[in-house]
PDB file of C-alpha atoms in Angstrom:
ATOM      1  CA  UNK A   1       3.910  25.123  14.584  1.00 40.00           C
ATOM      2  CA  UNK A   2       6.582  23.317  12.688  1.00 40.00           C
ATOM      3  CA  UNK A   3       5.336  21.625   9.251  1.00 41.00           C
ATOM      4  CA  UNK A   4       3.953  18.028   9.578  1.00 40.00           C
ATOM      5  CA  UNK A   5       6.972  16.217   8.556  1.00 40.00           C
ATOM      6  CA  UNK A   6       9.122  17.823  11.034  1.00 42.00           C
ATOM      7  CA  UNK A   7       6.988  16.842  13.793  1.00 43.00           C
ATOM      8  CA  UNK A   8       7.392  13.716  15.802  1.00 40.00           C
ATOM      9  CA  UNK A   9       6.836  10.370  13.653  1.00 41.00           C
ATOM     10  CA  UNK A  10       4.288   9.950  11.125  1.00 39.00           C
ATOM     11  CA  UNK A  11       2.200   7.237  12.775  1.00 37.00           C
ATOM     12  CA  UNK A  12       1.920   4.383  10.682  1.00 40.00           C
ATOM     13  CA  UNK A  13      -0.371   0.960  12.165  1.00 40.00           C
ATOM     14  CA  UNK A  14       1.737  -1.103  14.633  1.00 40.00           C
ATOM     15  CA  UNK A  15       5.115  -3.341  14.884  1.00 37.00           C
ATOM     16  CA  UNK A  16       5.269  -6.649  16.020  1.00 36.00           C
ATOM     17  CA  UNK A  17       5.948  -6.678  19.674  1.00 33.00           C
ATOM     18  CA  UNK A  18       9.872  -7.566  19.060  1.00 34.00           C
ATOM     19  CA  UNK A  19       9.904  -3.549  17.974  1.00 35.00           C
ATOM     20  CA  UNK A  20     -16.542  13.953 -13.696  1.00 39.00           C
ATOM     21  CA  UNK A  21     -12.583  14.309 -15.356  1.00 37.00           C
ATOM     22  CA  UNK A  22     -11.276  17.555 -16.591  1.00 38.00           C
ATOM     23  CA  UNK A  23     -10.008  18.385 -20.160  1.00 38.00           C
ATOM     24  CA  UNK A  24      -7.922  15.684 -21.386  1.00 37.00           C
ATOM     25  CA  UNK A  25      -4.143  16.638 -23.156  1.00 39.00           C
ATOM     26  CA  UNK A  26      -2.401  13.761 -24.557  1.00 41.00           C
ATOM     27  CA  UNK A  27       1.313  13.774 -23.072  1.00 43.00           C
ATOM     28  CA  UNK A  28       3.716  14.030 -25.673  1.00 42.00           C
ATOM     29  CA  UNK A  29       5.478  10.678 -26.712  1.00 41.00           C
ATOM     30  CA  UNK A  30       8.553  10.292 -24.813  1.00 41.00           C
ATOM     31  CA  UNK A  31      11.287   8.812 -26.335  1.00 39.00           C
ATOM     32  CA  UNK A  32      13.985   6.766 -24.509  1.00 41.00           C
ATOM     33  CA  UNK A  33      16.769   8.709 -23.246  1.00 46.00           C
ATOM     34  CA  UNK A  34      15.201  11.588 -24.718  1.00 47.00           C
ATOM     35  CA  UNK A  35      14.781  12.900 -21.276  1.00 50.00           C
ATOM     36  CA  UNK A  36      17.901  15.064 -19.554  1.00 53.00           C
ATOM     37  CA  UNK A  37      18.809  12.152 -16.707  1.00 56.00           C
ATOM     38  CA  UNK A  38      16.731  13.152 -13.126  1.00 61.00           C
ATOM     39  CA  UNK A  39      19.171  14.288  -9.831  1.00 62.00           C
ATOM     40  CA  UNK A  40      19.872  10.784  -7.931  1.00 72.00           C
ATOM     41  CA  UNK A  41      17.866  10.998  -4.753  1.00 81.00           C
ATOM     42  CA  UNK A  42      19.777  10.865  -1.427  1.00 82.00           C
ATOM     43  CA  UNK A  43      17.579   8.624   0.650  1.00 92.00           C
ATOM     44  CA  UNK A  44      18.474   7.441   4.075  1.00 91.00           C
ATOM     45  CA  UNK A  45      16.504   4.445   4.494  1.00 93.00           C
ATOM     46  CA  UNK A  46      15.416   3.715   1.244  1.00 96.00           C
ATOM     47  CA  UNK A  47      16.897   1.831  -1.471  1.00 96.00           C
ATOM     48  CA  UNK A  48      16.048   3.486  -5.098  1.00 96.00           C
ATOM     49  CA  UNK A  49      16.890   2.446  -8.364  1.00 95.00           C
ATOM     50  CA  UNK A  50      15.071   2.190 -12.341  1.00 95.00           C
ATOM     51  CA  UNK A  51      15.759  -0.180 -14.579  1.00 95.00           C
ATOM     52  CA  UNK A  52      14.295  -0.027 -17.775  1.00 92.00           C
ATOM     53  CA  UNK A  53      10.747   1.040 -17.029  1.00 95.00           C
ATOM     54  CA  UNK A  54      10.608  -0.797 -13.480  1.00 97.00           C
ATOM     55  CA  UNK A  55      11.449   1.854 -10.229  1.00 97.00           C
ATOM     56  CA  UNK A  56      12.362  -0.358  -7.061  1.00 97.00           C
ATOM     57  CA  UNK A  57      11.587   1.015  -3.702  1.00 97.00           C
ATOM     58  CA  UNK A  58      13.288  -1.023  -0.924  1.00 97.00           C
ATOM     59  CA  UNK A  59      12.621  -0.494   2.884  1.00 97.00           C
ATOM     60  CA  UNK A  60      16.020  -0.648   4.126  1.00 96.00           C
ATOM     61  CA  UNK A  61      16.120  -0.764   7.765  1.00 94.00           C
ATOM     62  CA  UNK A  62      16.654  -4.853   8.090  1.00 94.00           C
ATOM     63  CA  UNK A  63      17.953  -4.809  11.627  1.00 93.00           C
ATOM     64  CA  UNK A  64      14.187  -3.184  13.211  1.00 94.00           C
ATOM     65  CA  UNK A  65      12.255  -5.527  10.612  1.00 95.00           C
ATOM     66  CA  UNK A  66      11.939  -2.459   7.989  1.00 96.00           C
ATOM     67  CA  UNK A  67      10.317  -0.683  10.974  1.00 93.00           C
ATOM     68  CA  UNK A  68       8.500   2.937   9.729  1.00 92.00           C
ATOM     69  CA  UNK A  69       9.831   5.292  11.161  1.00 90.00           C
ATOM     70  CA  UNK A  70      10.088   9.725  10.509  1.00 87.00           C
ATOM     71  CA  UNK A  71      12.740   9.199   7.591  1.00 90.00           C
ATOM     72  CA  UNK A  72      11.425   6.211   6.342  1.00 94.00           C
ATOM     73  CA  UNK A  73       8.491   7.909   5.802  1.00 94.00           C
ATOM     74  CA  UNK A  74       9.996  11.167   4.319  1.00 93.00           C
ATOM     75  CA  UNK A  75      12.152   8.979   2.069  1.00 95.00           C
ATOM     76  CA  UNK A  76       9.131   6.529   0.827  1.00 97.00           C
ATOM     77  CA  UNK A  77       7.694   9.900  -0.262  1.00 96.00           C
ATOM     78  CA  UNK A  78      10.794  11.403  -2.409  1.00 95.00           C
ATOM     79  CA  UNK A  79      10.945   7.941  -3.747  1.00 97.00           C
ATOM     80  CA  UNK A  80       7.307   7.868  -5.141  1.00 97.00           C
ATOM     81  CA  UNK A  81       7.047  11.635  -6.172  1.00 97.00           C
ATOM     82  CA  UNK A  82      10.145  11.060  -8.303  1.00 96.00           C
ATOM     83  CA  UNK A  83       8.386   7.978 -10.202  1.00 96.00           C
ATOM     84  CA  UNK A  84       5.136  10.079 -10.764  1.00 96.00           C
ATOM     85  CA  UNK A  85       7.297  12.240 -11.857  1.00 95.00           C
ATOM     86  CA  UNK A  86       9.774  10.148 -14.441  1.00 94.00           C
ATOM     87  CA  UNK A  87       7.238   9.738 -17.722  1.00 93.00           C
ATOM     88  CA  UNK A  88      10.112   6.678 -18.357  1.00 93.00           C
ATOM     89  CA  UNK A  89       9.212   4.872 -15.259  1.00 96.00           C
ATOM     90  CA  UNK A  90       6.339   2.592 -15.893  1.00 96.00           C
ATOM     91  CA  UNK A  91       5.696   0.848 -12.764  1.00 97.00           C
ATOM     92  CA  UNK A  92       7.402   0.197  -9.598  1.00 98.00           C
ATOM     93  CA  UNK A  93       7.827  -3.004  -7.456  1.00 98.00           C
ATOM     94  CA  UNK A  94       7.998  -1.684  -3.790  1.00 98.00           C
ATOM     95  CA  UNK A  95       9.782  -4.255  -1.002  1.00 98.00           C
ATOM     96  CA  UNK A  96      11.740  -4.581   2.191  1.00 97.00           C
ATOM     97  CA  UNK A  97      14.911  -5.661   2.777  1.00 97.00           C
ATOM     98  CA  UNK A  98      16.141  -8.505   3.859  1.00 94.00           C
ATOM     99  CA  UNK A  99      14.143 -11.796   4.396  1.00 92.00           C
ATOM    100  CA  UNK A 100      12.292 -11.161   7.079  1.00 95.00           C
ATOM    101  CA  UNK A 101      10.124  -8.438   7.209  1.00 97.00           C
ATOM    102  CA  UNK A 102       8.695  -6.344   3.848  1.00 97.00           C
ATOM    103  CA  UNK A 103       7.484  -3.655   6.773  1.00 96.00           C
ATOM    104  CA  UNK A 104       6.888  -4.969   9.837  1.00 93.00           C
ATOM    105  CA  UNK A 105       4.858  -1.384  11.100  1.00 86.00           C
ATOM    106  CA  UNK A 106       5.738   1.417  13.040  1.00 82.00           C
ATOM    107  CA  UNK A 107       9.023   2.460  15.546  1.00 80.00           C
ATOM    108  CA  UNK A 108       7.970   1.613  18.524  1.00 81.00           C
ATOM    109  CA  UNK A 109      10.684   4.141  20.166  1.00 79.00           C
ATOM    110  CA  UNK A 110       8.800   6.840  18.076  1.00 81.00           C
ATOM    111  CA  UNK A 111       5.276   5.437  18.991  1.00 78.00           C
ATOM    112  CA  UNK A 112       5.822   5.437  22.703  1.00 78.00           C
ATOM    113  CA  UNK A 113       6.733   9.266  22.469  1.00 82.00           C
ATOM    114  CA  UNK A 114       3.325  10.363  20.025  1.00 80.00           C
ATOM    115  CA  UNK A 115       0.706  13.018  22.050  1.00 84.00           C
ATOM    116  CA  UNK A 116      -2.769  13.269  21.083  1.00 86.00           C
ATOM    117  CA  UNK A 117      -2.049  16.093  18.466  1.00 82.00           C
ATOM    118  CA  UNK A 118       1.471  14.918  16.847  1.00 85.00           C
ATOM    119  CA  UNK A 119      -0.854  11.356  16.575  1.00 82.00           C
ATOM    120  CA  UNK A 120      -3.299  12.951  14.554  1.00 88.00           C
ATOM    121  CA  UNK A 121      -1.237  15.035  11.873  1.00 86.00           C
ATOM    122  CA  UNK A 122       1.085  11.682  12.117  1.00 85.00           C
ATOM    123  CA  UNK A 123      -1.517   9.424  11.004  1.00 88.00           C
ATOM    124  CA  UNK A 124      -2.581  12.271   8.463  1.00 91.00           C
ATOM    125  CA  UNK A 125       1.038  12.255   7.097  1.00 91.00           C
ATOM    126  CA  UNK A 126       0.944   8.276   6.688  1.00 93.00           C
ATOM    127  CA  UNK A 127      -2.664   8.564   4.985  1.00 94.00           C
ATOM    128  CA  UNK A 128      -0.911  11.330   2.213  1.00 95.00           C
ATOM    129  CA  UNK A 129       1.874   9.042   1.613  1.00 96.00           C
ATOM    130  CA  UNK A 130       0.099   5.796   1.177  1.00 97.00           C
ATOM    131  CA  UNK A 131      -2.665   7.822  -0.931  1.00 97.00           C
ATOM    132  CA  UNK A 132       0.196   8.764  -3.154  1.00 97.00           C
ATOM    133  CA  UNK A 133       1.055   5.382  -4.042  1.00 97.00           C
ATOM    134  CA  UNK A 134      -2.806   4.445  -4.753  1.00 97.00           C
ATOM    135  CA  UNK A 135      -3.204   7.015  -6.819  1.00 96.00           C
ATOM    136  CA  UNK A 136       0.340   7.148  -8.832  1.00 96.00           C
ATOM    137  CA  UNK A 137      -1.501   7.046 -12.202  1.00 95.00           C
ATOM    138  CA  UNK A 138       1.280   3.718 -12.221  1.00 97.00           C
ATOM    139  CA  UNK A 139       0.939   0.518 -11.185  1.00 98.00           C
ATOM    140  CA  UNK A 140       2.563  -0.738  -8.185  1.00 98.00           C
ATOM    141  CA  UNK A 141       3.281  -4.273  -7.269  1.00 98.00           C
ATOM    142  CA  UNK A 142       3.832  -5.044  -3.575  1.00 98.00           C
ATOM    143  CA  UNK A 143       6.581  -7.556  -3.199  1.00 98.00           C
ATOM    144  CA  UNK A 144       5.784  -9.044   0.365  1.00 98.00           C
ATOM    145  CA  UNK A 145       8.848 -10.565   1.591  1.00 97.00           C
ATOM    146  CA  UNK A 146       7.935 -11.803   5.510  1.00 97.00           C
ATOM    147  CA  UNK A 147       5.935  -9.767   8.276  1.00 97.00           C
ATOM    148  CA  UNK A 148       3.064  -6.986   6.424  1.00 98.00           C
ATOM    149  CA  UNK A 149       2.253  -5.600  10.246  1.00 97.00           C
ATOM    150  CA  UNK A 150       0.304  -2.592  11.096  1.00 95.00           C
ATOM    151  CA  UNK A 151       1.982   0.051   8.990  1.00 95.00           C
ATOM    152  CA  UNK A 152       3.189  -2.451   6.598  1.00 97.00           C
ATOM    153  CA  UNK A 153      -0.069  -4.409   6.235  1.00 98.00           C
ATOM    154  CA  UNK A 154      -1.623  -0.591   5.176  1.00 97.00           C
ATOM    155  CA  UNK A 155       1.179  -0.198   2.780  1.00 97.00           C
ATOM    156  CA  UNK A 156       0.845  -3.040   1.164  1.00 98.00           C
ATOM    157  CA  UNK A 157      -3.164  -2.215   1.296  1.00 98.00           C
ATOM    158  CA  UNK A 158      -2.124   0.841  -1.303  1.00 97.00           C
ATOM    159  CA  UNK A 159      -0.576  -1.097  -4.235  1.00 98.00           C
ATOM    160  CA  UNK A 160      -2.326  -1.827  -7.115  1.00 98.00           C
ATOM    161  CA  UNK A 161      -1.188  -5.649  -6.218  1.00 98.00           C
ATOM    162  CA  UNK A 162       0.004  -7.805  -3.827  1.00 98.00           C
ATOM    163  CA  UNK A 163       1.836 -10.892  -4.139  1.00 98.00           C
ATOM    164  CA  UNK A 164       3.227 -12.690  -1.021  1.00 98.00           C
ATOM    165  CA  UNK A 165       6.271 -14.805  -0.038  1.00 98.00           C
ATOM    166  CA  UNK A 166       5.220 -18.250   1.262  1.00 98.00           C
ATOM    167  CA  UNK A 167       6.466 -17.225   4.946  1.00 98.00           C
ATOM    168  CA  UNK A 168       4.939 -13.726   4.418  1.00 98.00           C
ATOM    169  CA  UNK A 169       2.573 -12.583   7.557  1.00 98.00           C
ATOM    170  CA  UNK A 170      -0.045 -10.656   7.560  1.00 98.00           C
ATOM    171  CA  UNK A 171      -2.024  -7.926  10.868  1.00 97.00           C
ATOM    172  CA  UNK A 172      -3.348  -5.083  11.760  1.00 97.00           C
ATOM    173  CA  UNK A 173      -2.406  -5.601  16.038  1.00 96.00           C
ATOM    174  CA  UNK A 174      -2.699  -1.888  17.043  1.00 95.00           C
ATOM    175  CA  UNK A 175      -5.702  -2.315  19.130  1.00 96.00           C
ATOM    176  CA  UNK A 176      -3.021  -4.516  21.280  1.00 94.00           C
ATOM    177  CA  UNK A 177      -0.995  -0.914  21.800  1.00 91.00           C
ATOM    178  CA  UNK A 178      -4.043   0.756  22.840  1.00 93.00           C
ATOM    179  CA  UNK A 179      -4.472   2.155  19.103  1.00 92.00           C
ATOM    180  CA  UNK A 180      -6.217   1.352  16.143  1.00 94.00           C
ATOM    181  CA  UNK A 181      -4.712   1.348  12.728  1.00 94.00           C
ATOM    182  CA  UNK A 182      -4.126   4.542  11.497  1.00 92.00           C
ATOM    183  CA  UNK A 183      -2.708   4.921   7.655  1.00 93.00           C
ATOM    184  CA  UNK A 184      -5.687   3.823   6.162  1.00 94.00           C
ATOM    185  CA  UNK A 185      -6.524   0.131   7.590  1.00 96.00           C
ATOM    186  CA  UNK A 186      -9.554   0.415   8.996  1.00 96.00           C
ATOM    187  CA  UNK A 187     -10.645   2.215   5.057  1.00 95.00           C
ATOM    188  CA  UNK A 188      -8.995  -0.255   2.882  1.00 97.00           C
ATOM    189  CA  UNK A 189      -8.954  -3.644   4.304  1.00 97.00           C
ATOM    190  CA  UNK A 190     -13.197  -3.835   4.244  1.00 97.00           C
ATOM    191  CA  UNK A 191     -13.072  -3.047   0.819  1.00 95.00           C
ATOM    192  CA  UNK A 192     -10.508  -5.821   0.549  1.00 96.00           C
ATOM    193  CA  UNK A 193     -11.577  -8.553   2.099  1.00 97.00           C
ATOM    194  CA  UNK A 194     -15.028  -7.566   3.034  1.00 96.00           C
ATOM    195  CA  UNK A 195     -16.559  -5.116   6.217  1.00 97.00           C
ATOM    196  CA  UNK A 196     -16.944  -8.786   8.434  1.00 97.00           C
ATOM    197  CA  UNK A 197     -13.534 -10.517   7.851  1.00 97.00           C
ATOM    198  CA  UNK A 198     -11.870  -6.952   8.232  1.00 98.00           C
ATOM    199  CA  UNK A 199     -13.067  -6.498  11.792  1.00 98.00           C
ATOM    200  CA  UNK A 200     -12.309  -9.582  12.883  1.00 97.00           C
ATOM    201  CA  UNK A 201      -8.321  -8.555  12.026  1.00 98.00           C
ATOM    202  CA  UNK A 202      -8.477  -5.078  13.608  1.00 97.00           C
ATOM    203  CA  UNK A 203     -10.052  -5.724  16.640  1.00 98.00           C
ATOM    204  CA  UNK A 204      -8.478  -9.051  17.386  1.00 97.00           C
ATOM    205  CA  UNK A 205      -4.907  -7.740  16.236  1.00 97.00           C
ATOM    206  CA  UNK A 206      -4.187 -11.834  15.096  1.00 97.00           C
ATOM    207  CA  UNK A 207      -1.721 -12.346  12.570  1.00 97.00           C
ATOM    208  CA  UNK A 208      -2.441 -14.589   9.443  1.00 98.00           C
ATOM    209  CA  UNK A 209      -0.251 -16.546   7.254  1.00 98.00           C
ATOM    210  CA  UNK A 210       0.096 -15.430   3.659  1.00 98.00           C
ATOM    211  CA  UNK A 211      -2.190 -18.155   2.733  1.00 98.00           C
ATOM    212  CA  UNK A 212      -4.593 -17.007   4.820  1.00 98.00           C
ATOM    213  CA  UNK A 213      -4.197 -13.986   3.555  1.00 98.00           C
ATOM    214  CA  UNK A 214      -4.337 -15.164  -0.038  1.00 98.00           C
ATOM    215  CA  UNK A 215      -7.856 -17.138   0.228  1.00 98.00           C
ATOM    216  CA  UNK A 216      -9.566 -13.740   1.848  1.00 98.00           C
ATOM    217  CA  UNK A 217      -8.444 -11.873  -0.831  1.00 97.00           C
ATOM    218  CA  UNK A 218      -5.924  -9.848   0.914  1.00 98.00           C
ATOM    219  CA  UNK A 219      -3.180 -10.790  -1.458  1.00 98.00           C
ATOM    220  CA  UNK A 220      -3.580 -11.235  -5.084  1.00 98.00           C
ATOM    221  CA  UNK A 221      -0.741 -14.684  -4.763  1.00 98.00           C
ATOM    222  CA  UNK A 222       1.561 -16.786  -3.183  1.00 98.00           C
ATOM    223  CA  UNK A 223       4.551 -17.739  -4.568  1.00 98.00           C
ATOM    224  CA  UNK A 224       8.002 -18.979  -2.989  1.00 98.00           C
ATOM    225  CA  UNK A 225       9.870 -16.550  -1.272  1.00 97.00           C
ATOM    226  CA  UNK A 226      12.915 -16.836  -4.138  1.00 97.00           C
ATOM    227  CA  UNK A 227      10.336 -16.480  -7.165  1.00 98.00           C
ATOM    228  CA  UNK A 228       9.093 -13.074  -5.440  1.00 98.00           C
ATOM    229  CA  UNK A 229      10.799 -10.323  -7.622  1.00 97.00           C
ATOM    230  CA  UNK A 230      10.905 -12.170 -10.797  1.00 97.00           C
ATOM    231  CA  UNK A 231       6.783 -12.866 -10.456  1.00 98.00           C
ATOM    232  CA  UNK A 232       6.525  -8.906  -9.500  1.00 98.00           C
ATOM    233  CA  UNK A 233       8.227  -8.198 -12.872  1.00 97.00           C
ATOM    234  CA  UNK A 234       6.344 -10.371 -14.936  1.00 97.00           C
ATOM    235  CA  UNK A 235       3.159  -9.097 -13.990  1.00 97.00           C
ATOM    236  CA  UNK A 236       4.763  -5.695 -14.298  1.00 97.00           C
ATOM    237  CA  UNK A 237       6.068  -5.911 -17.678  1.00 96.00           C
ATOM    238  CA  UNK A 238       2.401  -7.543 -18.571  1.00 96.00           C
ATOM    239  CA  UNK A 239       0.515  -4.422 -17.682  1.00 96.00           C
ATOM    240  CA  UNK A 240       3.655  -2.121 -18.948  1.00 95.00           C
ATOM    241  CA  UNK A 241       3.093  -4.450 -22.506  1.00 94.00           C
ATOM    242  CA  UNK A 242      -0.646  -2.163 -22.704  1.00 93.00           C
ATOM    243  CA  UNK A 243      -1.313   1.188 -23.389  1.00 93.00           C
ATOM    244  CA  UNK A 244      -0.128   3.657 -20.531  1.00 93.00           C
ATOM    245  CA  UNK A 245      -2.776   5.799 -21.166  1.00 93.00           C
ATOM    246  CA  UNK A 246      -5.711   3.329 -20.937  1.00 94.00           C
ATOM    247  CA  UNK A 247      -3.756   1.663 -17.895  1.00 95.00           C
ATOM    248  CA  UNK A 248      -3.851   5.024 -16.722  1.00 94.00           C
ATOM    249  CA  UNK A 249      -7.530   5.795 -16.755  1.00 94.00           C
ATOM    250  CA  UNK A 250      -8.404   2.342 -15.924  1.00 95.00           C
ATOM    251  CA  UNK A 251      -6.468   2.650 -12.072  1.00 95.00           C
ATOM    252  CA  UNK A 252      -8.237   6.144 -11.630  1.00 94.00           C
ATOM    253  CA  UNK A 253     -11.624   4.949 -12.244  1.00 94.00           C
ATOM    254  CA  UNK A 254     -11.278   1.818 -10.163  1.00 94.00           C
ATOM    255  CA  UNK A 255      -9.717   4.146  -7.326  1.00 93.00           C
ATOM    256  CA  UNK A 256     -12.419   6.332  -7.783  1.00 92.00           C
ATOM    257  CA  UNK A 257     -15.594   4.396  -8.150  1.00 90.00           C
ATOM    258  CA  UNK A 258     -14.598   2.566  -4.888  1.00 88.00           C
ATOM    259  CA  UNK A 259     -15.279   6.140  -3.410  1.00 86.00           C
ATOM    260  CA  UNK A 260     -18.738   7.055  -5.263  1.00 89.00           C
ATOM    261  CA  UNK A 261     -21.827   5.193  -5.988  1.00 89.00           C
ATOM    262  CA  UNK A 262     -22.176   2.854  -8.661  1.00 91.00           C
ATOM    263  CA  UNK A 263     -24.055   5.205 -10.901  1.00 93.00           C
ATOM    264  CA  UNK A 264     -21.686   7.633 -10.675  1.00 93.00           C
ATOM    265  CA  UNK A 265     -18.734   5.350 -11.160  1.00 92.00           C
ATOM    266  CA  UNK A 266     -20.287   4.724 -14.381  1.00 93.00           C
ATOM    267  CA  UNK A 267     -20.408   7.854 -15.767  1.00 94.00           C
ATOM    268  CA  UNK A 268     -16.790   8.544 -14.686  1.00 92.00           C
ATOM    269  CA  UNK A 269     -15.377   4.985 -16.447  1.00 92.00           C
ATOM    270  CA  UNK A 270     -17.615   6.205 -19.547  1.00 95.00           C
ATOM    271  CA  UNK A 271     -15.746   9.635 -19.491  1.00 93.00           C
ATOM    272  CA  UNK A 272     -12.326   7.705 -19.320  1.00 92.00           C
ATOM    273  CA  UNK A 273     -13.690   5.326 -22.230  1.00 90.00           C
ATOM    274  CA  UNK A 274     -14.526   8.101 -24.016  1.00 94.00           C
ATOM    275  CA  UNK A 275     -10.806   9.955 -23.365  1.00 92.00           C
ATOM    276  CA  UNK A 276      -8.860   6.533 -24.153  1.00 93.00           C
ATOM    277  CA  UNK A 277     -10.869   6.351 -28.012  1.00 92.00           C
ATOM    278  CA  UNK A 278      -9.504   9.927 -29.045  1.00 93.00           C
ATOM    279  CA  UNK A 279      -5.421   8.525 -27.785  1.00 93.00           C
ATOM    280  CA  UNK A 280      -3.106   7.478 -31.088  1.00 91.00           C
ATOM    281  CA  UNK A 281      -2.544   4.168 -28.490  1.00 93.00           C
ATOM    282  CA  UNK A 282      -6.361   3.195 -29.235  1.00 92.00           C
ATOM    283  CA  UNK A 283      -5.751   3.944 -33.359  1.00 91.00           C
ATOM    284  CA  UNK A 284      -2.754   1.741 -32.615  1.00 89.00           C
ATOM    285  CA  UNK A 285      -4.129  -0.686 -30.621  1.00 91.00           C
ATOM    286  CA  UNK A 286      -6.946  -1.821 -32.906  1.00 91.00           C
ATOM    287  CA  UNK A 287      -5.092  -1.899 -36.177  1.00 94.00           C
ATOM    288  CA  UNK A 288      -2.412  -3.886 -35.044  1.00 91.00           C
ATOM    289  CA  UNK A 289      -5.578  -6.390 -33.792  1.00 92.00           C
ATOM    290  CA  UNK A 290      -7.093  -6.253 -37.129  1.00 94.00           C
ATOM    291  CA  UNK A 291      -3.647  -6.827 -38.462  1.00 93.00           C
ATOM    292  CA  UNK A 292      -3.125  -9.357 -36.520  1.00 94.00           C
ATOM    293  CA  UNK A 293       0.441  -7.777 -35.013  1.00 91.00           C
ATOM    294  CA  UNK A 294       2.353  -6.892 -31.787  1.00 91.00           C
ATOM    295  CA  UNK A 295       0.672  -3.139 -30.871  1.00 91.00           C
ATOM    296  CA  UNK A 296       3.247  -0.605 -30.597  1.00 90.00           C
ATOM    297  CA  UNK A 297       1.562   1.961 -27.801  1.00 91.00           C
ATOM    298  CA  UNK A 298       3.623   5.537 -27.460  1.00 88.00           C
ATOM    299  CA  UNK A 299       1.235   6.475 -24.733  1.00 85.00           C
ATOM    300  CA  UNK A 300       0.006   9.258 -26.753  1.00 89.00           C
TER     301      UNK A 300
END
């Protein structure tokens, strides 16, 4: 049996009908361009550039809304394994191209060709790559540019934050396919915007505007659609302005302690707390309070 992602399409939500922590070693400081410069990825549908600290992943299929498709999918992957990968990349700011769509879901022309087994690993495949971006150890900012549908909707469901375009649309319509969301919808949106509110989205399939979206808690704001990027990168550079270490720990046990019971989530955020007070970023961070001074963190 061929490997997952050379089987048909990894299965990502819908389209809209036009288509206890181990052993803790400090990383060692890492100066700027100390680094040998990484191989420039050859991605297909997938725009991919750094600058500075800041990784941008663009969806760059604008004529099929962004649509998800087996490359898409493949490339979205290299993309993110190369910024968990790049100690100088900070954060990322993931978006779609054009001003339409940021991902409106799945290929359709790919869907309509998905058996009962290529459906499952597909869906499995989505779940990996979206679980990848949770779980980066970076933050990432979703830039929602237009339609957040099925596939897109779950994607944006995986980044540390959300901030919408004023025209930006929100859904999970699979159930009107005959499916139900499948790359993690049906997981994260309850713990979003609550188990009631949630079902009401997947099993209607209705689409909500982004200030709908906005007052459930789905996104974390609305701004216009030409103020997108630059309110991505403030917030960005905000959380890149703390200590990577402690920024870190603190995504892990918030990912984490979503998944366990409170009591155990804090014993894992006291473990973390613990970790963060041996770092040279928390010697650095209090003494530049006490001295009342800019900290300099070296994420060590």
């Amino acid at each position: 049996m061929a490997p997952a992602h050379q089987r048909r399409p990894p299965y990502q939500g819908d389209i809209t009908m036009v288509s206890g922590a181990a052993p803790f070693t400090p990383p060692p400081a890492t100066a700027p361009n100390s680094a040998p410069p990484r191989a420039a990825l050859a991605l297909a549908n997938v725009l991919y550039e750094k600058k500075g600290s800041i990784a941008y992943v663009r969806v760059n299929r604008p004529k099929v809304l962004n649509a998800l498709n087996t490359p898409t999918w493949t490339d979205l992957r290299a993309a993110f394994e190369d910024t968990k990968a790049d100690a100088s990349v900070r954060g990322v700011i993931l978006t779609g191209a054009g001003d339409k769509a940021f991902i409106a879901g799945a290929d359709i022309s790919e869907l309509a060709h998905v058996d009962a087994y290529d459906a499952e690993e597909s869906s499995r495949f989505g779940q990996g790559v979206l679980d990848l971006i949770e779980n980066l150890g970076k933050p990432v900012i979703a830039a929602v540019n237009g339609f957040a549908l099925g596939g897109g909707c779950e994607t944006a469901m995986a980044c540390t934050i959300r901030i919408a375009a004023e025209h930006a649309k929100f859904g999970q319509p699979e159930v009107k396919l005959g499916l139900l969301p499948g790359g993690g919808g049906t997981q994260r949106l309850p713990r979003l915007v609550g188990k009631g509110r949630a079902l009401q989205l997947i099993l209607t399939g209705e689409t909500i505007s982004a200030q709908e979206a906005y007052r459930i808690g789905l996104v974390n704001e609305v701004v216009a659609a030409a103020d997108l990027i630059d309110r991505a990168e403030t917030i960005l550079k905000q959380i890149m302005a703390n200590a990577p270490i402690a920024v870190k720990f603190s995504l892990e046990a918030a990912n984490k302690g979503m998944d366990t019971s409170q009591s155990e989530g804090f014993a894992l955020e006291a473990s973390f707390f613990g970790i963060c007070a041996a770092t040279e970023d928390k010697k650095e961070g209090t003494a530049a309070f006490l001295e009342k001074r800019a900290p300099q963190f070296r994420g060590r």
